[in-house]
Coordinates of C-alpha atoms in Angstrom, one line a residue:
M1 CA 146.4 130.4 62.6
D2 CA 145.9 129.8 66.0
G3 CA 145.1 133.3 66.6
L4 CA 142.4 133.2 64.1
R5 CA 141.0 130.0 65.9
T6 CA 140.8 131.2 69.2
G7 CA 139.8 134.3 68.1
L8 CA 136.7 132.8 66.4
M9 CA 136.3 130.3 69.5
M10 CA 136.3 132.6 72.4
T11 CA 134.2 135.4 71.0
Q12 CA 130.9 135.6 72.8
W13 CA 128.3 135.9 69.5
R14 CA 125.0 137.6 69.9
E15 CA 121.9 136.4 68.4
I16 CA 119.0 138.6 67.6
D17 CA 115.7 137.0 67.9
G18 CA 117.3 133.5 67.8
K19 CA 119.4 134.4 64.4
P20 CA 123.2 135.3 64.3
S21 CA 124.0 138.8 64.5
K22 CA 126.2 140.5 61.6
R23 CA 129.7 139.1 62.1
I24 CA 132.2 140.5 60.5
L25 CA 136.0 139.6 60.8
Y26 CA 138.7 141.9 59.8
H27 CA 142.2 140.0 59.7
C28 CA 145.1 142.7 59.2
T29 CA 148.4 140.9 58.5
D30 CA 151.8 142.1 57.7
A31 CA 152.9 138.5 56.6
P32 CA 151.1 135.0 55.4
P33 CA 151.0 132.1 57.9
H34 CA 154.0 129.9 58.3
G35 CA 154.6 126.9 56.2
K36 CA 154.7 126.3 52.4
K37 CA 150.9 125.7 51.8
L38 CA 149.7 129.6 52.6
Y39 CA 153.0 130.8 52.1
G40 CA 154.4 129.4 49.2
C41 CA 158.0 129.2 50.2
S42 CA 160.1 127.9 53.2
S43 CA 159.4 128.9 56.7
S44 CA 162.7 130.1 58.7
V45 CA 161.8 127.3 60.9
K46 CA 162.0 123.9 59.1
E47 CA 159.5 121.7 60.9
W48 CA 156.7 124.6 59.6
N49 CA 157.3 123.6 56.5
N50 CA 155.0 121.1 55.7
K51 CA 152.9 121.0 58.9
G52 CA 152.2 125.0 59.0
C53 CA 151.1 126.2 62.5
P54 CA 152.7 124.4 65.4
C55 CA 149.5 124.0 66.9
G56 CA 147.9 122.1 64.1
T57 CA 145.3 124.5 63.0
T58 CA 144.5 124.2 59.4
E59 CA 143.2 126.3 57.0
H60 CA 139.9 123.9 56.8
H61 CA 139.5 124.4 60.6
I62 CA 139.2 128.3 60.4
N63 CA 137.0 127.9 57.3
K64 CA 134.9 125.5 59.5
L65 CA 134.6 128.0 62.2
L66 CA 133.9 131.0 60.2
R67 CA 130.7 129.0 58.3
Y68 CA 129.6 127.7 61.6
H69 CA 129.5 130.9 63.5
H70 CA 128.3 132.6 60.2
V71 CA 131.4 135.2 60.1
K72 CA 132.3 137.1 57.2
Y73 CA 136.0 137.4 56.7
S74 CA 137.8 140.3 55.3
L75 CA 141.7 139.9 55.0
F76 CA 144.3 143.1 54.7
N77 CA 147.4 143.2 54.1
A78 CA 149.0 145.8 56.5
G79 CA 152.5 145.1 55.3
A80 CA 154.7 145.6 52.7
S81 CA 154.9 141.7 51.8
Q82 CA 152.6 140.7 48.9
D83 CA 152.8 137.1 49.9
I84 CA 149.6 137.0 51.5
R85 CA 147.7 136.1 48.2
I86 CA 147.7 132.4 48.7
M87 CA 146.1 132.9 52.1
K88 CA 143.4 135.5 50.4
D89 CA 142.3 132.6 47.9
V90 CA 141.9 130.0 50.7
F91 CA 139.6 132.2 53.0

């Protein structure tokens, strides 16, 4: 989650004639984020189970940034895990 947040905040988004350019984020992952909320089961690090990402970033933060920057988001599963289905529903 912190990587998504940093990418959305640090990218210098262009504008064309005062309007946002086409902004597309392709997120390729091999596993879901930590914690029960987006993973659906326990994380290997117990403190992440209820809190999620240690940095405090939540799906609400990411969705707010996606809307603010007018970014179209696409999630792709690059691994064998099928456990990203909850994340697909959230974003």
